[in-house]
PDB file of C-alpha atoms in Angstrom:
ATOM      1  CA  MET A   1      91.063  67.503  76.931  1.00 45.00           C
ATOM      2  CA  GLN A   2      87.123  68.565  76.029  1.00 49.00           C
ATOM      3  CA  PHE A   3      84.233  70.515  77.266  1.00 47.00           C
ATOM      4  CA  LEU A   4      80.584  70.364  76.339  1.00 48.00           C
ATOM      5  CA  ALA A   5      80.000  72.280  74.022  1.00 52.00           C
ATOM      6  CA  GLY A   6      77.487  75.109  75.822  1.00 51.00           C
ATOM      7  CA  HIS A   7      79.046  74.232  79.682  1.00 49.00           C
ATOM      8  CA  ASP A   8      80.277  77.166  81.561  1.00 52.00           C
ATOM      9  CA  THR A   9      83.278  76.504  83.474  1.00 53.00           C
ATOM     10  CA  ALA A  10      83.752  80.351  84.783  1.00 56.00           C
ATOM     11  CA  GLY A  11      83.424  78.197  88.640  1.00 57.00           C
ATOM     12  CA  CYS A  12      85.648  75.288  86.989  1.00 55.00           C
ATOM     13  CA  ASP A  13      89.415  74.363  87.794  1.00 55.00           C
ATOM     14  CA  ASN A  14      91.719  73.782  84.958  1.00 61.00           C
ATOM     15  CA  ARG A  15      89.800  70.546  84.710  1.00 65.00           C
ATOM     16  CA  GLY A  16      86.124  71.294  84.193  1.00 65.00           C
ATOM     17  CA  MET A  17      85.519  70.564  87.740  1.00 64.00           C
ATOM     18  CA  PRO A  18      84.071  72.846  90.273  1.00 67.00           C
ATOM     19  CA  ARG A  19      86.391  74.806  92.567  1.00 62.00           C
ATOM     20  CA  ARG A  20      86.351  73.840  95.792  1.00 69.00           C
ATOM     21  CA  HIS A  21      86.112  77.673  96.763  1.00 65.00           C
ATOM     22  CA  PRO A  22      83.692  79.116  94.086  1.00 60.00           C
ATOM     23  CA  ARG A  23      85.258  83.028  93.338  1.00 60.00           C
ATOM     24  CA  THR A  24      83.954  86.078  95.114  1.00 60.00           C
ATOM     25  CA  SER A  25      82.445  89.064  93.522  1.00 57.00           C
ATOM     26  CA  GLY A  26      86.398  90.096  93.988  1.00 56.00           C
ATOM     27  CA  ALA A  27      85.114  92.137  97.310  1.00 52.00           C
ATOM     28  CA  ARG A  28      87.974  92.214 100.725  1.00 53.00           C
ATOM     29  CA  PRO A  29      86.978  92.111 103.844  1.00 57.00           C
ATOM     30  CA  GLY A  30      88.448  94.744 105.408  1.00 55.00           C
ATOM     31  CA  PRO A  31      89.578  98.467 105.193  1.00 55.00           C
ATOM     32  CA  ALA A  32      90.298  99.924 101.783  1.00 60.00           C
ATOM     33  CA  PRO A  33      93.819 100.615 101.435  1.00 58.00           C
ATOM     34  CA  ASP A  34      95.088 103.707 101.099  1.00 71.00           C
ATOM     35  CA  LEU A  35      92.277 104.730 104.234  1.00 85.00           C
ATOM     36  CA  PRO A  36      93.946 105.649 107.262  1.00 91.00           C
ATOM     37  CA  VAL A  37      93.571 103.150 109.972  1.00 94.00           C
ATOM     38  CA  PRO A  38      93.264 103.571 113.676  1.00 95.00           C
ATOM     39  CA  GLU A  39      96.142 100.563 115.024  1.00 96.00           C
ATOM     40  CA  GLU A  40      97.324 100.309 118.773  1.00 95.00           C
ATOM     41  CA  HIS A  41     101.050  99.630 119.350  1.00 94.00           C
ATOM     42  CA  PRO A  42     103.517  99.285 121.637  1.00 94.00           C
ATOM     43  CA  ASP A  43     104.957 102.949 120.609  1.00 93.00           C
ATOM     44  CA  GLY A  44     101.387 104.440 120.819  1.00 95.00           C
ATOM     45  CA  SER A  45      98.775 104.909 118.739  1.00 97.00           C
ATOM     46  CA  TRP A  46      98.598 105.797 115.418  1.00 97.00           C
ATOM     47  CA  TYR A  47      97.019 106.030 112.190  1.00 97.00           C
ATOM     48  CA  VAL A  48      98.427 103.827 109.020  1.00 96.00           C
ATOM     49  CA  ARG A  49      97.909 104.176 105.565  1.00 95.00           C
ATOM     50  CA  ARG A  50      98.739 101.083 103.167  1.00 94.00           C
ATOM     51  CA  LEU A  51      99.446 102.687 100.095  1.00 93.00           C
ATOM     52  CA  THR A  52      99.557 100.628  96.835  1.00 90.00           C
ATOM     53  CA  GLY A  53     102.047 101.181  93.624  1.00 87.00           C
ATOM     54  CA  ILE A  54      99.598 103.260  91.352  1.00 90.00           C
ATOM     55  CA  THR A  55      98.629 106.032  93.717  1.00 86.00           C
ATOM     56  CA  VAL A  56     102.343 106.608  94.874  1.00 90.00           C
ATOM     57  CA  VAL A  57     103.815 109.146  92.016  1.00 92.00           C
ATOM     58  CA  LYS A  58     106.529 110.735  94.768  1.00 93.00           C
ATOM     59  CA  ALA A  59     109.846 109.433  95.653  1.00 96.00           C
ATOM     60  CA  TYR A  60     109.876 109.353  99.473  1.00 97.00           C
ATOM     61  CA  ARG A  61     112.857 108.702 101.864  1.00 98.00           C
ATOM     62  CA  CYS A  62     112.412 105.976 105.133  1.00 97.00           C
ATOM     63  CA  PRO A  63     112.627 106.843 108.446  1.00 96.00           C
ATOM     64  CA  GLY A  64     113.776 103.447 109.607  1.00 95.00           C
ATOM     65  CA  CYS A  65     116.718 102.384 106.917  1.00 96.00           C
ATOM     66  CA  GLU A  66     116.946 105.776 104.760  1.00 96.00           C
ATOM     67  CA  GLN A  67     117.122 104.565 102.006  1.00 97.00           C
ATOM     68  CA  GLU A  68     114.563 105.656  99.200  1.00 98.00           C
ATOM     69  CA  ILE A  69     111.292 104.799  97.963  1.00 98.00           C
ATOM     70  CA  PRO A  70     111.058 104.693  94.256  1.00 97.00           C
ATOM     71  CA  VAL A  71     107.838 106.100  92.969  1.00 96.00           C
ATOM     72  CA  GLY A  72     105.511 103.519  91.995  1.00 95.00           C
ATOM     73  CA  THR A  73     106.055 101.102  95.874  1.00 96.00           C
ATOM     74  CA  PRO A  74     103.910 100.001  97.760  1.00 95.00           C
ATOM     75  CA  HIS A  75     104.646 100.774 101.468  1.00 96.00           C
ATOM     76  CA  THR A  76     102.834 101.936 104.821  1.00 96.00           C
ATOM     77  CA  VAL A  77     102.229 105.515 105.862  1.00 97.00           C
ATOM     78  CA  ALA A  78     101.724 106.427 109.377  1.00 97.00           C
ATOM     79  CA  TRP A  79     100.953 109.625 111.423  1.00 97.00           C
ATOM     80  CA  ARG A  80     100.378 109.567 115.388  1.00 97.00           C
ATOM     81  CA  ALA A  81      96.581 109.080 116.302  1.00 96.00           C
ATOM     82  CA  ASP A  82      97.054 112.786 118.998  1.00 95.00           C
ATOM     83  CA  SER A  83      98.139 114.850 115.330  1.00 94.00           C
ATOM     84  CA  ASP A  84      97.035 116.369 112.903  1.00 91.00           C
ATOM     85  CA  GLY A  85      99.072 113.826 110.567  1.00 90.00           C
ATOM     86  CA  GLU A  86     101.967 116.659 109.661  1.00 93.00           C
ATOM     87  CA  ASP A  87     103.756 114.428 111.452  1.00 94.00           C
ATOM     88  CA  ARG A  88     103.402 111.576 108.677  1.00 96.00           C
ATOM     89  CA  ARG A  89     106.094 109.470 107.658  1.00 97.00           C
ATOM     90  CA  HIS A  90     106.528 107.466 104.601  1.00 97.00           C
ATOM     91  CA  TRP A  91     107.841 103.975 105.697  1.00 97.00           C
ATOM     92  CA  HIS A  92     108.696 100.702 103.631  1.00 97.00           C
ATOM     93  CA  THR A  93     106.320  98.531 105.213  1.00 97.00           C
ATOM     94  CA  PRO A  94     108.433  95.887 106.560  1.00 97.00           C
ATOM     95  CA  CYS A  95     110.809  98.531 108.453  1.00 97.00           C
ATOM     96  CA  TRP A  96     107.503  99.612 109.521  1.00 96.00           C
ATOM     97  CA  ALA A  97     106.514  96.145 110.932  1.00 95.00           C
ATOM     98  CA  ALA A  98     110.139  96.011 112.788  1.00 95.00           C
ATOM     99  CA  ARG A  99     110.498  99.891 113.283  1.00 93.00           C
ATOM    100  CA  LEU A 100     110.528  98.260 117.081  1.00 92.00           C
ATOM    101  CA  ARG A 101     113.148  96.319 117.400  1.00 90.00           C
ATOM    102  CA  ARG A 102     115.467  98.400 115.198  1.00 79.00           C
ATOM    103  CA  HIS A 103     118.425 100.516 116.466  1.00 72.00           C
ATOM    104  CA  PRO A 104     117.455 104.277 115.632  1.00 64.00           C
ATOM    105  CA  PRO A 105     119.429 105.459 112.206  1.00 62.00           C
ATOM    106  CA  SER A 106     123.014 106.541 113.216  1.00 62.00           C
ATOM    107  CA  GLY A 107     122.328 109.713 109.830  1.00 59.00           C
ATOM    108  CA  ARG A 108     125.310 107.873 108.452  1.00 55.00           C
ATOM    109  CA  ASN A 109     124.198 107.158 105.366  1.00 52.00           C
ATOM    110  CA  ARG A 110     121.790 110.618 105.121  1.00 48.00           C
ATOM    111  CA  ARG A 111     122.705 112.621 101.544  1.00 47.00           C
TER     112      ARG A 111
END
């Protein structure tokens, strides 16, 4: 495949055709991932932060599955909206989403 000299391919697909959905400036809609967002759930009002792996420098234990969240793993931090944040807990994102469908942890696997 040959491209014309001086032809700008930045807005083209790999065949040199214009993209159907041009790339945006990179900005994603919605809040920044590390900012707390208020959320309403059947179990109450929560502040929820979605942490990227880059910002995680410490291992945590997920209260949903009682397994470790290793350093560098993206996960969710949540705390009740009516608290000062001292009760915040670090959850695997799927565990946070499934918390209303799970039984409370048994404590058997706790070390």
